[in-house]
Structures are given as structure tokens and as C-alpha cells.
mmCIF file with all atom_site columns, C-alpha atoms in Angstrom:
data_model
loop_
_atom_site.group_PDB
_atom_site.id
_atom_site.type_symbol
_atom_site.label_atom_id
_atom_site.label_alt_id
_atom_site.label_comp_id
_atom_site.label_asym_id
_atom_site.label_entity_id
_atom_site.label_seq_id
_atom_site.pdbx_PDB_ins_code
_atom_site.Cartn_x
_atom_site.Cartn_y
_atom_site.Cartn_z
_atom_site.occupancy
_atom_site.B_iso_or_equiv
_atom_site.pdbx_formal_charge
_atom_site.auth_seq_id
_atom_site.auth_comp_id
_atom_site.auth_asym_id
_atom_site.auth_atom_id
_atom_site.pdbx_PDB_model_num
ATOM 1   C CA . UNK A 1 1   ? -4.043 11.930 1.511   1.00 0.00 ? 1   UNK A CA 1
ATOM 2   C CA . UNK A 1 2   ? -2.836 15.589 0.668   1.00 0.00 ? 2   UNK A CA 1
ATOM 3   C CA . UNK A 1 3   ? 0.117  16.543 -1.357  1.00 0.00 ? 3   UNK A CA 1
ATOM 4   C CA . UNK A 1 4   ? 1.915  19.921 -0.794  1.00 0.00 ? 4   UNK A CA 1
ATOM 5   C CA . UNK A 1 5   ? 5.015  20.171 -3.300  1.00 0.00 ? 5   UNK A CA 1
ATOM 6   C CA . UNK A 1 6   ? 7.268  23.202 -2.544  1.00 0.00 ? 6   UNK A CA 1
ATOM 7   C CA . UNK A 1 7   ? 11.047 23.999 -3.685  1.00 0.00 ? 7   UNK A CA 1
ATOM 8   C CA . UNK A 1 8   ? 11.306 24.333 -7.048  1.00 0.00 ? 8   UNK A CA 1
ATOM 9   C CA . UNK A 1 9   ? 13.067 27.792 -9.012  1.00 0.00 ? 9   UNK A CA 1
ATOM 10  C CA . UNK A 1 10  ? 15.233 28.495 -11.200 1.00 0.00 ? 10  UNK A CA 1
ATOM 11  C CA . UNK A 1 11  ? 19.240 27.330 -11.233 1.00 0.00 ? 11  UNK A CA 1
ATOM 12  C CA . UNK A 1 12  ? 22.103 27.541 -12.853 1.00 0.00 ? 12  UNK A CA 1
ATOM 13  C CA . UNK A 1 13  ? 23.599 23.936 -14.911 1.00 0.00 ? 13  UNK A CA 1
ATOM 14  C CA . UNK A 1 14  ? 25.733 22.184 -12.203 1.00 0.00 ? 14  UNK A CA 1
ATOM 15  C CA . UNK A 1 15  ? 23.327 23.356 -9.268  1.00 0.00 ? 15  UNK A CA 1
ATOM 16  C CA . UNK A 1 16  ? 21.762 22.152 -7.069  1.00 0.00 ? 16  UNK A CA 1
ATOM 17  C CA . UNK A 1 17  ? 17.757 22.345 -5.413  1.00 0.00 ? 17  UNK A CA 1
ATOM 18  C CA . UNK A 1 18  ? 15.692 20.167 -3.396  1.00 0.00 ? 18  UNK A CA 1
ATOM 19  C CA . UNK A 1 19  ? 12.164 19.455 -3.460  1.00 0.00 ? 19  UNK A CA 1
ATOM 20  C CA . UNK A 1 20  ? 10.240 18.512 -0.646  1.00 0.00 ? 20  UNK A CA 1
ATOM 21  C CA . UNK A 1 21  ? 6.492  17.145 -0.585  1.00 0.00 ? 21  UNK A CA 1
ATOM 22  C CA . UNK A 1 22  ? 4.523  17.460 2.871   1.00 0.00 ? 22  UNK A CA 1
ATOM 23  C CA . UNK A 1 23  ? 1.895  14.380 2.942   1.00 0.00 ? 23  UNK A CA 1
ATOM 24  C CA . UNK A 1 24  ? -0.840 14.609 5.908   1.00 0.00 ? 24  UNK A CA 1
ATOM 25  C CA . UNK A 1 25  ? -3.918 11.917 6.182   1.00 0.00 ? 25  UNK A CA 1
ATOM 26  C CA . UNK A 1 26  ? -3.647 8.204  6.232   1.00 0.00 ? 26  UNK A CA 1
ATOM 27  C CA . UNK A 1 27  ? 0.369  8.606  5.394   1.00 0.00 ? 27  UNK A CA 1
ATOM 28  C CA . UNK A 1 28  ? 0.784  5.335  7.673   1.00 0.00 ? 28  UNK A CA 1
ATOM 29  C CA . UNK A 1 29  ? -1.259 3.382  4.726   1.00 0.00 ? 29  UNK A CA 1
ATOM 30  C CA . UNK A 1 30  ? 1.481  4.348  1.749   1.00 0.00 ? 30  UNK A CA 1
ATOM 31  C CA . UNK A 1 31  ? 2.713  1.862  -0.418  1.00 0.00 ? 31  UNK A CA 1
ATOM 32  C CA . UNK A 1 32  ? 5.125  4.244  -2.576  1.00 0.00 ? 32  UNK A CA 1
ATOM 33  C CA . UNK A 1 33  ? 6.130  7.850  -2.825  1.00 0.00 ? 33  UNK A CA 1
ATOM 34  C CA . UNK A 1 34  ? 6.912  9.074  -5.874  1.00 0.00 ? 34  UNK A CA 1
ATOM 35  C CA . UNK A 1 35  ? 8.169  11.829 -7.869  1.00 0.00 ? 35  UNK A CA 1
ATOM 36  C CA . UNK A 1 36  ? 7.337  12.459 -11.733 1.00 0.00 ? 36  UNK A CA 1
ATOM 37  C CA . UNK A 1 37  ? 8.265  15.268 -13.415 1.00 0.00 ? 37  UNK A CA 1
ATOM 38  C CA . UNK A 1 38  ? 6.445  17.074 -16.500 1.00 0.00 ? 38  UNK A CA 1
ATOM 39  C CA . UNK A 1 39  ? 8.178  19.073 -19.358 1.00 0.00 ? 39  UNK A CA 1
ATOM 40  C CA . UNK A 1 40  ? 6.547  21.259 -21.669 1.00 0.00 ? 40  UNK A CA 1
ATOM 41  C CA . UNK A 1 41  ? 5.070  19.523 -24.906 1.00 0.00 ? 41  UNK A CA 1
ATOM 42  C CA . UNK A 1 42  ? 6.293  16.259 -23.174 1.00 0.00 ? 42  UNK A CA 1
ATOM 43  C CA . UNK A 1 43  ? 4.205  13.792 -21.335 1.00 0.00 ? 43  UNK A CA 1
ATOM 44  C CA . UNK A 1 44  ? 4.907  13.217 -17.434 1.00 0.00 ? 44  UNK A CA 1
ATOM 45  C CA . UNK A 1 45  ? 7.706  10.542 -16.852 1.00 0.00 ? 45  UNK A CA 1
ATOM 46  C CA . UNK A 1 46  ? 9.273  8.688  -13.860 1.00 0.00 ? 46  UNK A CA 1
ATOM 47  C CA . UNK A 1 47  ? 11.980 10.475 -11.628 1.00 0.00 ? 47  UNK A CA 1
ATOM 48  C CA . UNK A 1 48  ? 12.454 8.592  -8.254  1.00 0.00 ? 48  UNK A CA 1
ATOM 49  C CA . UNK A 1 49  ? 10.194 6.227  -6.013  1.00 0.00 ? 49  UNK A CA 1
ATOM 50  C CA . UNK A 1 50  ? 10.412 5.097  -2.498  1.00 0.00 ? 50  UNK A CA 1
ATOM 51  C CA . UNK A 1 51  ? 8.495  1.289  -1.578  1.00 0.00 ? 51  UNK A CA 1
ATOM 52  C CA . UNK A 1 52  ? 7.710  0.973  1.864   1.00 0.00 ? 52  UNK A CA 1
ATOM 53  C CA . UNK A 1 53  ? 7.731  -2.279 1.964   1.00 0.00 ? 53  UNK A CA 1
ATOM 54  C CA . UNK A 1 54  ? 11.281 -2.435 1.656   1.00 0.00 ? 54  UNK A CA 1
ATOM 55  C CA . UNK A 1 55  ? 12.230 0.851  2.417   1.00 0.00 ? 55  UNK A CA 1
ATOM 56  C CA . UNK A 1 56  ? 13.825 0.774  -1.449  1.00 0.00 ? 56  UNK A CA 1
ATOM 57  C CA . UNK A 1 57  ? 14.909 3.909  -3.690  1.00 0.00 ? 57  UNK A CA 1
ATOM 58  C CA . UNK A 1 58  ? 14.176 3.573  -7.614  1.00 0.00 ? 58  UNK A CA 1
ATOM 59  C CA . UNK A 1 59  ? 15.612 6.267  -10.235 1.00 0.00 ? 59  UNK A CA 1
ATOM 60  C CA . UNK A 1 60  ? 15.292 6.468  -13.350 1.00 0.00 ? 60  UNK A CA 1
ATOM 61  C CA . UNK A 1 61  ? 18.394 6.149  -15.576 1.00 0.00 ? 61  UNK A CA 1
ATOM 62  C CA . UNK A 1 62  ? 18.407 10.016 -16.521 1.00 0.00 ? 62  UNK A CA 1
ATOM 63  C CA . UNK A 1 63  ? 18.549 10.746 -12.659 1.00 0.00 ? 63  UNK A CA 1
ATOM 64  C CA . UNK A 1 64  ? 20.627 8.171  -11.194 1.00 0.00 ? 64  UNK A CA 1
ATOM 65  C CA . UNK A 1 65  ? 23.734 9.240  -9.529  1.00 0.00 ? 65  UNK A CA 1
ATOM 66  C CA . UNK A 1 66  ? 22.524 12.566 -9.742  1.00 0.00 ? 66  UNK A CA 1
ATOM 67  C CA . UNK A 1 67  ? 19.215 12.499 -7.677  1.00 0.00 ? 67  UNK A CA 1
ATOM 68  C CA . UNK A 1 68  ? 18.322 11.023 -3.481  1.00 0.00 ? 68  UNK A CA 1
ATOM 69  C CA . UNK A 1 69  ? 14.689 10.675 -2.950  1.00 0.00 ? 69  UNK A CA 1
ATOM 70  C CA . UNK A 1 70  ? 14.286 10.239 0.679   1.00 0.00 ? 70  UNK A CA 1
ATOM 71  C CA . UNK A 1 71  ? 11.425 10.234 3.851   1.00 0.00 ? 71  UNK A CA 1
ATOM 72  C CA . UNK A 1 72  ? 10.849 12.143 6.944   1.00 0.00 ? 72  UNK A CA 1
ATOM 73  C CA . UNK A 1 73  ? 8.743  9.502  8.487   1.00 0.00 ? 73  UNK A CA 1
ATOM 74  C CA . UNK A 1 74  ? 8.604  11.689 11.599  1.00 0.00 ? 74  UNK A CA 1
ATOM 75  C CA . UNK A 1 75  ? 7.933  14.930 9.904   1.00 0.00 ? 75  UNK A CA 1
ATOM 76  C CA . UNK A 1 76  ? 5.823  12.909 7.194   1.00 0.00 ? 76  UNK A CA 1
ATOM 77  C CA . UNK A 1 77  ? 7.865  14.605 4.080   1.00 0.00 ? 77  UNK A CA 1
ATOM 78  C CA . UNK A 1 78  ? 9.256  12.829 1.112   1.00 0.00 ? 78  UNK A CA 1
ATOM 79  C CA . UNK A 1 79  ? 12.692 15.066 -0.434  1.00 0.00 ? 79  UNK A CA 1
ATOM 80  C CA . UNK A 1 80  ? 14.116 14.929 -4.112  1.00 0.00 ? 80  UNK A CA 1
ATOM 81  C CA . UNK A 1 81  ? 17.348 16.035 -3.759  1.00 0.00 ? 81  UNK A CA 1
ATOM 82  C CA . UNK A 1 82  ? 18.735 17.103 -7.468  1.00 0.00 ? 82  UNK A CA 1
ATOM 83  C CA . UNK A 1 83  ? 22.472 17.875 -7.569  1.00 0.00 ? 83  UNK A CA 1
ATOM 84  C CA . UNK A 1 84  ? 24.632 18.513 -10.956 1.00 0.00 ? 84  UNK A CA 1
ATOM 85  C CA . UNK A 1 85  ? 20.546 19.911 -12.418 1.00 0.00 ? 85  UNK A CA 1
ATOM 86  C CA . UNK A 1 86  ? 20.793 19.887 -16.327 1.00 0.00 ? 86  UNK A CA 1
ATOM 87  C CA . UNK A 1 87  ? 18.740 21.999 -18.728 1.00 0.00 ? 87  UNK A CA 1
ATOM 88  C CA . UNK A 1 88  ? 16.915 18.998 -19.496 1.00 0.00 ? 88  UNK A CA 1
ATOM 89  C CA . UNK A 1 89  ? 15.879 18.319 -16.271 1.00 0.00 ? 89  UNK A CA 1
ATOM 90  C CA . UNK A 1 90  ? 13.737 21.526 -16.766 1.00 0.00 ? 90  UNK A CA 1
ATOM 91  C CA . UNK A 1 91  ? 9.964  20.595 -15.875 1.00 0.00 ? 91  UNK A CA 1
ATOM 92  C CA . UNK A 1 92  ? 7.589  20.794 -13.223 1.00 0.00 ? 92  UNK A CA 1
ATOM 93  C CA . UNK A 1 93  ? 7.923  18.279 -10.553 1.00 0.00 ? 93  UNK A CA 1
ATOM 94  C CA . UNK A 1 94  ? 5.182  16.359 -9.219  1.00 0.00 ? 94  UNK A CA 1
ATOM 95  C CA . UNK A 1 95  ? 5.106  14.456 -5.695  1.00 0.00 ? 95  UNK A CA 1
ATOM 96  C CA . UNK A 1 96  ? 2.667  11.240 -5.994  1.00 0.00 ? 96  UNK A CA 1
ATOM 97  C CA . UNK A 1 97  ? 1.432  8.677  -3.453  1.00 0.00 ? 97  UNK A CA 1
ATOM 98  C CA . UNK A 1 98  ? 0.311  4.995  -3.590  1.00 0.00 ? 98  UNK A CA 1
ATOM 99  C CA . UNK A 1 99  ? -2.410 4.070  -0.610  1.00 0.00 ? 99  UNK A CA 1
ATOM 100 C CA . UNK A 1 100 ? -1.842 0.113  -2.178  1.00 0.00 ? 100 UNK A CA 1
ATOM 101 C CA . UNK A 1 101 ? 0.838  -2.610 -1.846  1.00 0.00 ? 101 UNK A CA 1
ATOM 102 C CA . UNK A 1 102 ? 3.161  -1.882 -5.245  1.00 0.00 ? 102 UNK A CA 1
ATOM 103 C CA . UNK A 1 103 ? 4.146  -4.314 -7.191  1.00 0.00 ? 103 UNK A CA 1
ATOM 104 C CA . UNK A 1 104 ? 7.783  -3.766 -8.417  1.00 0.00 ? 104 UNK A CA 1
ATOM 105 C CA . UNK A 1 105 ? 7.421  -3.425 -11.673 1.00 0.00 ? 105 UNK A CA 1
ATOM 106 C CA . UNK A 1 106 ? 4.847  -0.774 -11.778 1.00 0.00 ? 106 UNK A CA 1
ATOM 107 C CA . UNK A 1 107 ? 6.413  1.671  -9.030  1.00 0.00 ? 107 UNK A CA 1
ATOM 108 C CA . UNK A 1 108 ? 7.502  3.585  -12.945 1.00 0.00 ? 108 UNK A CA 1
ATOM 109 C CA . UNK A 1 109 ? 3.985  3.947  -13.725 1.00 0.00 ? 109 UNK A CA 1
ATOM 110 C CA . UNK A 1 110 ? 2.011  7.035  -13.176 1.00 0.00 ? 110 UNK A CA 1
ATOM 111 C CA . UNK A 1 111 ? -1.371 4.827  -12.783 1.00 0.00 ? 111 UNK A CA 1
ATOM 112 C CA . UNK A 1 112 ? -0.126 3.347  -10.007 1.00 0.00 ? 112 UNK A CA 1
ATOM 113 C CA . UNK A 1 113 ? -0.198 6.478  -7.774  1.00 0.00 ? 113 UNK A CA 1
ATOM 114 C CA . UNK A 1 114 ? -2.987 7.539  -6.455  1.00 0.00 ? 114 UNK A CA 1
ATOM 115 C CA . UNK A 1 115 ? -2.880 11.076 -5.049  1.00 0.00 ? 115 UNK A CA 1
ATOM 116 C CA . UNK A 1 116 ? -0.471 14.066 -6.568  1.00 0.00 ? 116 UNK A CA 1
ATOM 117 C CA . UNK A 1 117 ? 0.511  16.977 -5.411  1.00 0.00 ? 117 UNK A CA 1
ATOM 118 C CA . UNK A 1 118 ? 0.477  20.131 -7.412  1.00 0.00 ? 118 UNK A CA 1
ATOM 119 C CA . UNK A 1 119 ? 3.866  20.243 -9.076  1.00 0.00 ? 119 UNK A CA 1
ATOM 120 C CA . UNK A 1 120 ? 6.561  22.658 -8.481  1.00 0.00 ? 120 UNK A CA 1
ATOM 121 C CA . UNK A 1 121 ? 8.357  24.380 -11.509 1.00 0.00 ? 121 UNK A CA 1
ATOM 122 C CA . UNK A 1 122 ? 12.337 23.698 -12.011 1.00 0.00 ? 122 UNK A CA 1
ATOM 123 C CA . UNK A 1 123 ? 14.003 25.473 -14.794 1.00 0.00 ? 123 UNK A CA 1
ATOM 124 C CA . UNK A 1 124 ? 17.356 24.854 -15.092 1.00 0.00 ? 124 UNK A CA 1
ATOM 125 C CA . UNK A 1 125 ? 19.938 27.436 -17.012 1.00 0.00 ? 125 UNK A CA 1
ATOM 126 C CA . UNK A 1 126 ? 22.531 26.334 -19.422 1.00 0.00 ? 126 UNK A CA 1
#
């Protein structure tokens, strides 16, 4: 599976962007999409997940109500739509993919993903 992460720039607080990851390979094999996001001197935490399984959305807290993950099954693309962008949502943005079944509780994890995609900077204004 390959990873291409594209979208990211720079915005103003209250903006909006939206990243998109193109996956190609064994895409029909996923178990969970993912986004994580990096900032600097921080380590890389949890932003938004899709199972396929269920065909659920996770967030975490600091995104939720804010952020839409979503899938292109046809065009084999997984979005992150970011609306009302912070300055702490400054970081680079990484797409990840899980080839196994995903147990709930570790769709937050970064070990559970197998395959990343390059990350795609986000710096948000104040």
C-alpha cells in the first residue's frame, strides 16, 4: 500500500483546508484509515480514523465538531476536512493505513497502522 498526502498550507484562525491522502495497492484489504498529526517538539498523536468494518468515524476530542474524515472508495482517497483550524492545530499531517482487522480500542494507536504517507505541513495563523 502507498500513501500520497497532499493539501496542507498555511491559513488564517477560523479557516478552513482539507487534506486528502491517495492510497493505491491492496486498498480492498484496509482495516482503518487514519490520520495523525505531528507538531514540532511534540510526539505524533491521533486526529481522525475510519473502520471499515463498520464504516465508523473516530476523532479525537481536540478535533471533534471541528474535523470530517471521510473515503472515496471509488477514487480510493481518504479526506480530513478541518474547518474553524486553530493555531494549535499547527503540525504536519500524516495519512496512515491498517492492512488488519482493528480492534476498537486501538484504532488511537499509531502501532496499529501499518503504512504512512509522508505528511503534509498545516500552519495555522493566529
Amino acid at each position: 500500500v502507498q500513501l500520497q498526502a497532499s493539501g496542507g498550507g498555511l491559513v488564517q484562525a477560523g479557516g478552513s483546508l482539507r487534506l486528502s491522502c491517495a492510497a493505491s495497492g491492496r486498498t480492498f484489504s484496509l482495516g482503518a484509515l487514519g490520520w495523525f498529526r505531528q507538531a514540532p517538539g511534540k510526539e505524533r498523536e491521533f486526529v481522525a480514523a475510519h473502520r471499515t468494518s463498520t464504516n465508523y468515524n473516530y476523532y479525537a476530542n481536540s478535533v471533534k465538531g471541528r474535523f470530517t474524515i471521510s473515503r472515496d472508495n471509488v477514487e480510493s482517497t481518504l479526506y480530513l476536512q478541518m474547518n474553524s483550524l486553530k493555531p494549535e492545530d499547527t503540525a504536519v499531517y500524516y495519512c496512515a493505513a491498517s492492512t488488519s482487522r482493528v480492534i476498537l480500542s486501538t484504532i488511537y494507536q499509531s502501532a496499529t497502522y501499518d503504512y504512512w504517507g509522508q505528511g503534509t505541513l498545516v500552519t495555522v495563523s493566529s
